[in-house]
mmCIF file of C-alpha atoms in Angstrom:
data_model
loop_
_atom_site.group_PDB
_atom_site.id
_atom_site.type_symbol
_atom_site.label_atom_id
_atom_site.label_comp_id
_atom_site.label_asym_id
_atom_site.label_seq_id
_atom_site.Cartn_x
_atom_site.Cartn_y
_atom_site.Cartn_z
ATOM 1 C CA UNK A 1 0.000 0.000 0.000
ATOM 2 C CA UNK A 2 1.151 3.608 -0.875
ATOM 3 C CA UNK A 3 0.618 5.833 2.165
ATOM 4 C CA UNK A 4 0.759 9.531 2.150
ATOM 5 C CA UNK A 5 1.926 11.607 5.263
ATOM 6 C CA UNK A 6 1.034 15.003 5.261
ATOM 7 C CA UNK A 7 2.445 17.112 8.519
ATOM 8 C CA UNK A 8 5.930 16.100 9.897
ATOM 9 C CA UNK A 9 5.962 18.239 12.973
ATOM 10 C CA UNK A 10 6.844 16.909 16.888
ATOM 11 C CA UNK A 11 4.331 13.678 16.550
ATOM 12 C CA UNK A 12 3.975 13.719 12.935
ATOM 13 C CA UNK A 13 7.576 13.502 12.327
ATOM 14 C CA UNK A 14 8.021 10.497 14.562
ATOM 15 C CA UNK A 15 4.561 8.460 13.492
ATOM 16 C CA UNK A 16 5.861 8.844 9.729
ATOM 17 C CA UNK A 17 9.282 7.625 10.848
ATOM 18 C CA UNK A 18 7.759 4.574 12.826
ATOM 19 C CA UNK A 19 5.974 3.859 9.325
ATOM 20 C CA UNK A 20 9.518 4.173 7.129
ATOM 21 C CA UNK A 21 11.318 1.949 10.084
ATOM 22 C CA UNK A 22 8.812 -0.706 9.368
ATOM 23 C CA UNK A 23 9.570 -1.017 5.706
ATOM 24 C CA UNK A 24 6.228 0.866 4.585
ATOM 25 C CA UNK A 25 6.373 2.942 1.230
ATOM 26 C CA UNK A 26 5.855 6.328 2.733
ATOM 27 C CA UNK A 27 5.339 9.559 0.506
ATOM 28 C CA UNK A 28 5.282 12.857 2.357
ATOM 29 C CA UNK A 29 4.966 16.591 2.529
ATOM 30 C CA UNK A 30 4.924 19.391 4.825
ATOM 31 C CA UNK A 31 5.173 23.182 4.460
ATOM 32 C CA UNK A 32 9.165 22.836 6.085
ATOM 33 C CA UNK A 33 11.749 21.931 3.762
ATOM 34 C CA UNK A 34 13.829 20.459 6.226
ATOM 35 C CA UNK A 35 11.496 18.231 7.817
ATOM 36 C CA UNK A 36 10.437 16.479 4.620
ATOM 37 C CA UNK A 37 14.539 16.639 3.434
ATOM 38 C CA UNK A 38 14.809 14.087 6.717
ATOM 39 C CA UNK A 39 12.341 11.704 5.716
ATOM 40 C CA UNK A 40 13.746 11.768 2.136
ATOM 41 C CA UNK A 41 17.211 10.579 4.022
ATOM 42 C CA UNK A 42 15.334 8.066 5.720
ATOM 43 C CA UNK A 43 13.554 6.656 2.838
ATOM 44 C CA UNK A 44 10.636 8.317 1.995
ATOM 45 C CA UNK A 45 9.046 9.702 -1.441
ATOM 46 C CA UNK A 46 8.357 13.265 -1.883
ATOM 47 C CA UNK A 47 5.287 15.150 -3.584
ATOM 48 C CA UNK A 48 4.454 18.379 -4.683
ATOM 49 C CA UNK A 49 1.299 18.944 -2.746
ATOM 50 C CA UNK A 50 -1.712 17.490 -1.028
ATOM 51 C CA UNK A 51 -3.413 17.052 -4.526
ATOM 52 C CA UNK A 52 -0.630 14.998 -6.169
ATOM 53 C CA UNK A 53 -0.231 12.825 -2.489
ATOM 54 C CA UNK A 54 -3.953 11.793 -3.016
ATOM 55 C CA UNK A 55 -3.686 11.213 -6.513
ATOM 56 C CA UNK A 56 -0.857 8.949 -5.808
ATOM 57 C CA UNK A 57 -1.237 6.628 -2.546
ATOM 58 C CA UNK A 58 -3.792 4.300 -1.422
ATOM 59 C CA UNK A 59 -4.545 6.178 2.255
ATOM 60 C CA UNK A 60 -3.168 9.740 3.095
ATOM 61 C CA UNK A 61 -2.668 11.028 6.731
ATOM 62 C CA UNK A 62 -3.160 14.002 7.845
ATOM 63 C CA UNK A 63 -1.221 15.386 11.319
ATOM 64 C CA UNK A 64 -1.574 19.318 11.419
ATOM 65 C CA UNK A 65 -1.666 21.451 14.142
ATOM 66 C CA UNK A 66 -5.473 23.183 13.660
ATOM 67 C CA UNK A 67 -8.821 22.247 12.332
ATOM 68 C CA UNK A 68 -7.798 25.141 9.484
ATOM 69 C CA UNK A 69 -5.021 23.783 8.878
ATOM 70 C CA UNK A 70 -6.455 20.435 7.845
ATOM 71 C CA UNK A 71 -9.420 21.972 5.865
ATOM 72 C CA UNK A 72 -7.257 23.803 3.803
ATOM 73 C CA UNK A 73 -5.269 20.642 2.869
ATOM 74 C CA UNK A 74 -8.920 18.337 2.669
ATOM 75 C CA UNK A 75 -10.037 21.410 -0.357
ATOM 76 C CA UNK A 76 -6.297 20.409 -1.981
ATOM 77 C CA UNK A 77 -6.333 16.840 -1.928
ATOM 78 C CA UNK A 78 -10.885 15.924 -2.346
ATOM 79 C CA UNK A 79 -10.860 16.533 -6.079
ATOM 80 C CA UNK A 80 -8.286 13.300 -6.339
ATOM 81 C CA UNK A 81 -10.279 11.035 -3.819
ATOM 82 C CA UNK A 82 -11.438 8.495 -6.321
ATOM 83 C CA UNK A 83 -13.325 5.468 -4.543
ATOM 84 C CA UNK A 84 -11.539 2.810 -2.072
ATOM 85 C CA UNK A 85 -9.253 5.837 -1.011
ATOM 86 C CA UNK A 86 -8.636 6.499 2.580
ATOM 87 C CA UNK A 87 -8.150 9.858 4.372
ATOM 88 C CA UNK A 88 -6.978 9.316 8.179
ATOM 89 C CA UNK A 89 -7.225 12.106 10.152
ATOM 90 C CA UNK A 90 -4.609 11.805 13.299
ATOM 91 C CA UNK A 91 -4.309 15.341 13.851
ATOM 92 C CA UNK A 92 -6.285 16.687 17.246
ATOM 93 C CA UNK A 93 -9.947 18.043 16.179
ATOM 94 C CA UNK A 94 -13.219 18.665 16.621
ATOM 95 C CA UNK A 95 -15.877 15.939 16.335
ATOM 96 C CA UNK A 96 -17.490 18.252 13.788
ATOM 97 C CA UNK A 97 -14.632 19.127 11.649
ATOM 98 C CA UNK A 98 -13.901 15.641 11.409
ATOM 99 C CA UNK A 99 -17.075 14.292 10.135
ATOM 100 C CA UNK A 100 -17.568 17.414 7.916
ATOM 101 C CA UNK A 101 -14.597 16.942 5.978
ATOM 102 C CA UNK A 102 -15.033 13.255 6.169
ATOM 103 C CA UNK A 103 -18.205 13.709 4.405
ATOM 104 C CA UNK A 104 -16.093 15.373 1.772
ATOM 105 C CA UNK A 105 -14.102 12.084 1.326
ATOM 106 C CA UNK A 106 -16.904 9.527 1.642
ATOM 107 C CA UNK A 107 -19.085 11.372 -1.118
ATOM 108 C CA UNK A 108 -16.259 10.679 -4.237
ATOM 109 C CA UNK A 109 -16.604 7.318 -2.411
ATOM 110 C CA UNK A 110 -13.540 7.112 -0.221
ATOM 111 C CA UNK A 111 -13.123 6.539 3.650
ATOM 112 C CA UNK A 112 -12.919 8.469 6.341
ATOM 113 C CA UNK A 113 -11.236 7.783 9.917
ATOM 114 C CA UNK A 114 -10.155 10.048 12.148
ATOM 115 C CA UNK A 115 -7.678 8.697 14.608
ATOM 116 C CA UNK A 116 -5.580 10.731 16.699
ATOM 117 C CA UNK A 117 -2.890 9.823 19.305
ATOM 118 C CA UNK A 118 -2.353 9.664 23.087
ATOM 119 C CA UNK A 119 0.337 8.908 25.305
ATOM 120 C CA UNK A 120 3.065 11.244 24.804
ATOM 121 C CA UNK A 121 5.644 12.529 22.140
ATOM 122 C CA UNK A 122 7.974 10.169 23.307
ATOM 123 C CA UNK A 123 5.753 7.176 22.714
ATOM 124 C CA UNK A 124 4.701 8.292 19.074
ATOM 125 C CA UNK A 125 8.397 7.969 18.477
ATOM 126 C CA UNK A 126 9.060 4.167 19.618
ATOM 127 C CA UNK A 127 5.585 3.152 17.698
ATOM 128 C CA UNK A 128 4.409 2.872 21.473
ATOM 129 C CA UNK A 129 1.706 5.124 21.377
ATOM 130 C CA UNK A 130 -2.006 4.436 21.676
ATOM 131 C CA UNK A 131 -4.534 5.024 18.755
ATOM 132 C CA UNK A 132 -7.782 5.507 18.509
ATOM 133 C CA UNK A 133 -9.886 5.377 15.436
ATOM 134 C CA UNK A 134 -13.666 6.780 14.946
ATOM 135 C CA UNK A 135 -14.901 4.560 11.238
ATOM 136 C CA UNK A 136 -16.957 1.577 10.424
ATOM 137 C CA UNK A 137 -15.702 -1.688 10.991
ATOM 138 C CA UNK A 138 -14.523 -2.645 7.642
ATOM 139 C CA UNK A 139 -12.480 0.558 7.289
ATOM 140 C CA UNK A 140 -10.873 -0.073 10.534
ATOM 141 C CA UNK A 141 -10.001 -3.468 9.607
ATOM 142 C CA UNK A 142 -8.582 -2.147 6.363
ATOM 143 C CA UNK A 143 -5.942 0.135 8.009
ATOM 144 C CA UNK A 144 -5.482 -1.882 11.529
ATOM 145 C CA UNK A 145 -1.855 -3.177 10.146
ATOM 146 C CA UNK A 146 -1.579 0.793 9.531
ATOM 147 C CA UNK A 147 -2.077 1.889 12.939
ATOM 148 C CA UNK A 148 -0.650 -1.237 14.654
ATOM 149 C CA UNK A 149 3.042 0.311 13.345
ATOM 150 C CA UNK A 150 2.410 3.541 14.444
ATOM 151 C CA UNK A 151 0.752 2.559 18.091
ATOM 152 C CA UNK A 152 0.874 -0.405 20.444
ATOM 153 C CA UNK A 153 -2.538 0.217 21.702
ATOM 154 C CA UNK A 154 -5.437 0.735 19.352
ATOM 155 C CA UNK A 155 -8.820 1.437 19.901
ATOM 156 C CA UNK A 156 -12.001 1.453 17.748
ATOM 157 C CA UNK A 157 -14.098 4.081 19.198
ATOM 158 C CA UNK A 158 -16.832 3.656 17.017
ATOM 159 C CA UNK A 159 -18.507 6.346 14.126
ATOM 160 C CA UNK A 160 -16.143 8.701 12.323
ATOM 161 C CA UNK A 161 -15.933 11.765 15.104
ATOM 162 C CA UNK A 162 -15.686 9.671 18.162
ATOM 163 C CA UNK A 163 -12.344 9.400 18.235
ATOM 164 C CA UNK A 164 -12.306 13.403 18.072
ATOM 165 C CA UNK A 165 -14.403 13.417 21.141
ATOM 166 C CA UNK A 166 -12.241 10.985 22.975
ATOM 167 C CA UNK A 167 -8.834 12.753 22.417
ATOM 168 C CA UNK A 168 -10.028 15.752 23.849
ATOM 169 C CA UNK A 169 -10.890 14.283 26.437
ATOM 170 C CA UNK A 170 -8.035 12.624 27.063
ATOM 171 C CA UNK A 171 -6.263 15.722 26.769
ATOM 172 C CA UNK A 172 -8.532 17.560 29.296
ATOM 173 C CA UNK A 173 -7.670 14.799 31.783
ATOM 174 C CA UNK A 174 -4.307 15.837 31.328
ATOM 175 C CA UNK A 175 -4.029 19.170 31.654
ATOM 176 C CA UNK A 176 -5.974 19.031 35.042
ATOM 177 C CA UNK A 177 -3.514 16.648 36.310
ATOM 178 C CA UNK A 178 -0.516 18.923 34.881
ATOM 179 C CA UNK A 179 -2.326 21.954 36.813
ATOM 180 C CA UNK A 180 -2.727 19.884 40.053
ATOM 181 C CA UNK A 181 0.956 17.937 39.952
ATOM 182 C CA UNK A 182 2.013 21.893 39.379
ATOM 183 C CA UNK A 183 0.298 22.952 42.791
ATOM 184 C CA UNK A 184 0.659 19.914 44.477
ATOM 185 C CA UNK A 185 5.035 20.372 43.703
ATOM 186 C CA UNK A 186 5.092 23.938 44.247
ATOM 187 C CA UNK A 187 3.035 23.607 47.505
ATOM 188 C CA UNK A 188 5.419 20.544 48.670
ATOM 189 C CA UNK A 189 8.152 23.412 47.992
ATOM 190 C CA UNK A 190 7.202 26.070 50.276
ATOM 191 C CA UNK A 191 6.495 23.553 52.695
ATOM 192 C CA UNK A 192 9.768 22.784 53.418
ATOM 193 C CA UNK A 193 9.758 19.212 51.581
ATOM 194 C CA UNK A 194 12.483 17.256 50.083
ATOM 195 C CA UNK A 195 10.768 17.453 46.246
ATOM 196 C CA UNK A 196 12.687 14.078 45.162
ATOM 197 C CA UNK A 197 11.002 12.372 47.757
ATOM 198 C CA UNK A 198 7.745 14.590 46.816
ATOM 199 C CA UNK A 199 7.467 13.047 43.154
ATOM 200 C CA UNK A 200 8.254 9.660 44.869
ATOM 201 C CA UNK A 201 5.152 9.710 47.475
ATOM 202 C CA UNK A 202 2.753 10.780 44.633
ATOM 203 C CA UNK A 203 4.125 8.525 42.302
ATOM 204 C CA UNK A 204 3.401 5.452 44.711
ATOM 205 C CA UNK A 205 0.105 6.956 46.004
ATOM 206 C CA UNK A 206 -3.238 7.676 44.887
ATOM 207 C CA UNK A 207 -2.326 11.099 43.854
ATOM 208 C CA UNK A 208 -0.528 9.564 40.830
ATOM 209 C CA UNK A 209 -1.149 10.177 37.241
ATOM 210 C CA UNK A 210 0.751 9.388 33.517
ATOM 211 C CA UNK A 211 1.443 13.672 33.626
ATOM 212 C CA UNK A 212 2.776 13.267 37.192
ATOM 213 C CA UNK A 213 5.290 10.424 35.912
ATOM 214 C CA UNK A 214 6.090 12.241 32.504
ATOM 215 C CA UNK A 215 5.433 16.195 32.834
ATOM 216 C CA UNK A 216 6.500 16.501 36.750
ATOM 217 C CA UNK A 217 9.845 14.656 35.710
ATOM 218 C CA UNK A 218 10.623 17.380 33.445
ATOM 219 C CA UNK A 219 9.079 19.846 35.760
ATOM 220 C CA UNK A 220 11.565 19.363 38.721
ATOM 221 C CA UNK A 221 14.662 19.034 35.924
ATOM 222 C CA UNK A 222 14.124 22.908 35.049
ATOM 223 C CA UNK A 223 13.922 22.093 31.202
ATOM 224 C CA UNK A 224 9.922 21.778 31.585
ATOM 225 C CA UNK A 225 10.721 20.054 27.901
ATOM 226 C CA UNK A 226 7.441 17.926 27.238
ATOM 227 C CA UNK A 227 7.370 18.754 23.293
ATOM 228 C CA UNK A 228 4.163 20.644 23.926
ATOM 229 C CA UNK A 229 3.265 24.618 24.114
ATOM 230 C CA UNK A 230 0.693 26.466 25.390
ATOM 231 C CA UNK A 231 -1.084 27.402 22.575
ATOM 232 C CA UNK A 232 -2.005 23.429 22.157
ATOM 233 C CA UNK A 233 -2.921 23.286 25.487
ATOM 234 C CA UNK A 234 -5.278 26.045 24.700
ATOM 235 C CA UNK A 235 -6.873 24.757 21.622
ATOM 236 C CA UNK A 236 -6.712 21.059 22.957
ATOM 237 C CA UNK A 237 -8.770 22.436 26.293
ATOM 238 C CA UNK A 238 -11.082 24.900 24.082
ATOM 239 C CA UNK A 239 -12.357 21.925 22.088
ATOM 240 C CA UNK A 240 -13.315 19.447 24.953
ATOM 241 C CA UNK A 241 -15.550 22.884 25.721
ATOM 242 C CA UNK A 242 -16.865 23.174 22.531
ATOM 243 C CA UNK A 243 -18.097 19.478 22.833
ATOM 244 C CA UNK A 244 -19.641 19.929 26.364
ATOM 245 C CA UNK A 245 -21.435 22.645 25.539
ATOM 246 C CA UNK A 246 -23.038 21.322 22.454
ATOM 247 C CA UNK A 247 -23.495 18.179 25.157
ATOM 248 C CA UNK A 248 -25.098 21.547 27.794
ATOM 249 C CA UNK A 249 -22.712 20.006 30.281
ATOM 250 C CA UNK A 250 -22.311 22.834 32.695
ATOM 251 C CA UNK A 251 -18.325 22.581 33.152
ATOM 252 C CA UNK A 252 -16.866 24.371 36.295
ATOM 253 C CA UNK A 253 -13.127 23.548 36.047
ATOM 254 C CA UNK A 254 -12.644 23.665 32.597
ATOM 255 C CA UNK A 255 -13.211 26.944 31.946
ATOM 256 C CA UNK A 256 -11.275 27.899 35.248
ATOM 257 C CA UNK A 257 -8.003 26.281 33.597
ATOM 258 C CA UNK A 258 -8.992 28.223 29.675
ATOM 259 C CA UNK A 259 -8.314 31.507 32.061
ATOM 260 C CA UNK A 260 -5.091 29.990 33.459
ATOM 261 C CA UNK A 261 -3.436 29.288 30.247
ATOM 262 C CA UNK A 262 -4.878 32.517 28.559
ATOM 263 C CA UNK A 263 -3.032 34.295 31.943
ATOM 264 C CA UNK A 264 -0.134 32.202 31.238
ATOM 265 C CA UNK A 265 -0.072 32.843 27.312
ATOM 266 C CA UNK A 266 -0.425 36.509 28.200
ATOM 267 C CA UNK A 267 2.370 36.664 30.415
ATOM 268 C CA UNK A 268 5.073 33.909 28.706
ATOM 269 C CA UNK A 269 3.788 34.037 24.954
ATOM 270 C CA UNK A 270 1.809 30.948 22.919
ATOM 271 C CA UNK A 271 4.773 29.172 22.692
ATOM 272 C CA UNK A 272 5.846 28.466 25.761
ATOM 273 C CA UNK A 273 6.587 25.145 27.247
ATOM 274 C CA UNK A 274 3.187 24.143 28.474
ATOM 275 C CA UNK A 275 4.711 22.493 31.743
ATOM 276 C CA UNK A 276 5.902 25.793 32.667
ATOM 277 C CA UNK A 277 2.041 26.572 33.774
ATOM 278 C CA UNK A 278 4.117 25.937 37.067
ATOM 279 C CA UNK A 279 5.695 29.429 36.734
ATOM 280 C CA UNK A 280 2.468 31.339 37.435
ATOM 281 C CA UNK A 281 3.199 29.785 41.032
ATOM 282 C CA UNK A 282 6.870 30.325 40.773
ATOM 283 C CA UNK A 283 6.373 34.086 39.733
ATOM 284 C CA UNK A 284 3.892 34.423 42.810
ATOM 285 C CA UNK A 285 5.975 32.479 45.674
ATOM 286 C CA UNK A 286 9.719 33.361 44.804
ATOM 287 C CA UNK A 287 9.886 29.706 45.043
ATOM 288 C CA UNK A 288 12.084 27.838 42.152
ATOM 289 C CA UNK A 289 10.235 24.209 41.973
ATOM 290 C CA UNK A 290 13.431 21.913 40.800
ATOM 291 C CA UNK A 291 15.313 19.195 42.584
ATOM 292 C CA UNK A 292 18.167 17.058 41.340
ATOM 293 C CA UNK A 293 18.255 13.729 39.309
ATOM 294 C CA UNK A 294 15.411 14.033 37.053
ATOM 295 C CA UNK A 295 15.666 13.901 33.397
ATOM 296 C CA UNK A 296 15.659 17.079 30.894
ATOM 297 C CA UNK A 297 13.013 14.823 28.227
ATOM 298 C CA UNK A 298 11.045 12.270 28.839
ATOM 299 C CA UNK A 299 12.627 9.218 26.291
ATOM 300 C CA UNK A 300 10.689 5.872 26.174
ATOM 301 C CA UNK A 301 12.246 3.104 27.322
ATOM 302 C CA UNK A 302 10.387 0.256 26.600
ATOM 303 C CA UNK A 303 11.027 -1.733 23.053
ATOM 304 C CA UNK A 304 9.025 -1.285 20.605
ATOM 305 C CA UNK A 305 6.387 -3.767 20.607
ATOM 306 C CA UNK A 306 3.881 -5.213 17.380
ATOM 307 C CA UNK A 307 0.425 -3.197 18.149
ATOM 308 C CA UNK A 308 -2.783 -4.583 18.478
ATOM 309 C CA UNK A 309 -6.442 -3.418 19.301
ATOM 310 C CA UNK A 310 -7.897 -2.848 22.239
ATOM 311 C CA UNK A 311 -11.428 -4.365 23.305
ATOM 312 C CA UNK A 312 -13.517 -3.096 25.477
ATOM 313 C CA UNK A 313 -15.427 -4.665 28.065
ATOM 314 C CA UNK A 314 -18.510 -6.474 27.497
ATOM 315 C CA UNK A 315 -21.369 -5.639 29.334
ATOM 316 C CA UNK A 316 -22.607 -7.928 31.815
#
């Protein structure tokens, strides 16, 4: 199969190299030069443009950083969709977006799947990451061996847009437990704790979480180096909004922590490091929140492993 990979930034760049490393024939493009003169080192094929990618491979992924960003590309690349082509949409989106330009793809008579990631830029790049994937069953079946060399984990979430709704999620979950590991460490701090044995107390406890093992790590290093700014952490959390209010889910802490990160992005600029939410607390307490031994980026240490999906439960 010829696959297309459109958007080779901090987890695009390492999903398309889990593809090459795996002996896939991999075309790509993105708007950087340099990013798509790597993959050509490593193997890949290049293209002019979105148009020419569709016209050329069998399923083309998309991994952009804003819903804009991928409808520009979709109006490129829908006049080549010809039927039994497959557009898989792993960037992070809104349930809407995805099924409207979906519906852009399945009307020439093509597939549609959006299936973003979880887990952490240092997963995407081992091929350890998780998956899911919002498409009927027979699509997912047709690009499982896909998604089983980019992630370890996958899940079928069900209808094209579910796996939208599920990665914000996810990603809400994760910001609150950035915010709380970054009052929990900073309040450990003034409090006259050792902070090494902090992180070790909540990482044994019930207080733990997969930010508290990953984004407190780089935290208490200083380098507050989790691949991820502030900006994302501001679209990411404005989506799961969007989704509970067209759900008229009357949120109280997610709108508290769109104010934080909007204070934040005022004070340290879009692109900060989005660990560095901590600083707010630094600024206000004098306190510097770092303590020796911890590492500068989180690298993944486990071997990469053959994927495989993920069922859930029955009921009963």
């Amino acid at each position: 199969m010829k696959i297309g990979f459109i958007g080779l930034g901090n987890v695009g760049g390492k999903l398309s190299g889990s593809l090459l490393r795996n002996g896939h024939e991999l075309y790509v493009y993105d708007l950087s030069a340099n990013l798509v003169a790597d993959k050509l080192a490593d193997g890949a094929k290049a293209v002019s443009g979105p148009a020419e990618m569709m016209r050329i491979c069998e399923a083309v992924i998309t991994c952009l950083p804003s819903p804009a960003a991928s409808d520009a590309v979709m109006q490129e690349m829908v006049p080549e969709v010809t039927p039994g082509k497959i557009w898989m949409e792993m960037s992070t989106t809104d349930e809407a977006e995805a099924k409207r330009l979906g519906a852009m793809v399945i009307a020439k008579g093509g597939a549609a799947v959006d299936c973003p990631v979880s887990g952490g830029c240092h997963r995407a790049d081992t091929g350890n990451i998780a998956i899911f994937a919002g498409c009927d069953r027979a699509t997912f079946e047709r690009i499982l061996p896909l998604l089983t060399t980019m992630g370890r984990r996958i899940l079928h979430t069900g209808d094209l847009g579910s796996a939208s709704v599920l990665k914000v999620v996810t990603n809400y979950l994760a910001t609150a437990h950035l915010v709380a590991s970054a009052e929990a460490l900073t309040t450990c701090k003034a409090a006259g704790l050792d902070l090494n044995t902090a992180y070790e107390a909540i990482r044994v406890s019930s207080g733990n979480s997969f930010s508290h093992e990953t984004e407190s790590q780089v935290i208490l290093n200083g380098s507050r180096d989790i691949s991820f700014t502030m900006d994302l952490v501001k679209k990411d959390i404005g989506l799961f909004q969007e989704v509970a209010d067209r759900a008229r889910v009357p949120l109280e802490l997610n709108p508290l922590m769109i104010r934080m990160f909007d204070d934040a992005i005022d004070r340290y600029g879009p692109r900060e490091l989005s660990p560095n939410i901590i600083k707010r607390l630094e600024d206000a307490t004098g306190l510097s929140v770092q303590a020796p031994g911890f590492p500068s980026e989180m690298v993944d240490d486990e071997p990469e492993e053959p994927g495989y999906e993920v069922v859930p439960r029955a009921a009963g």
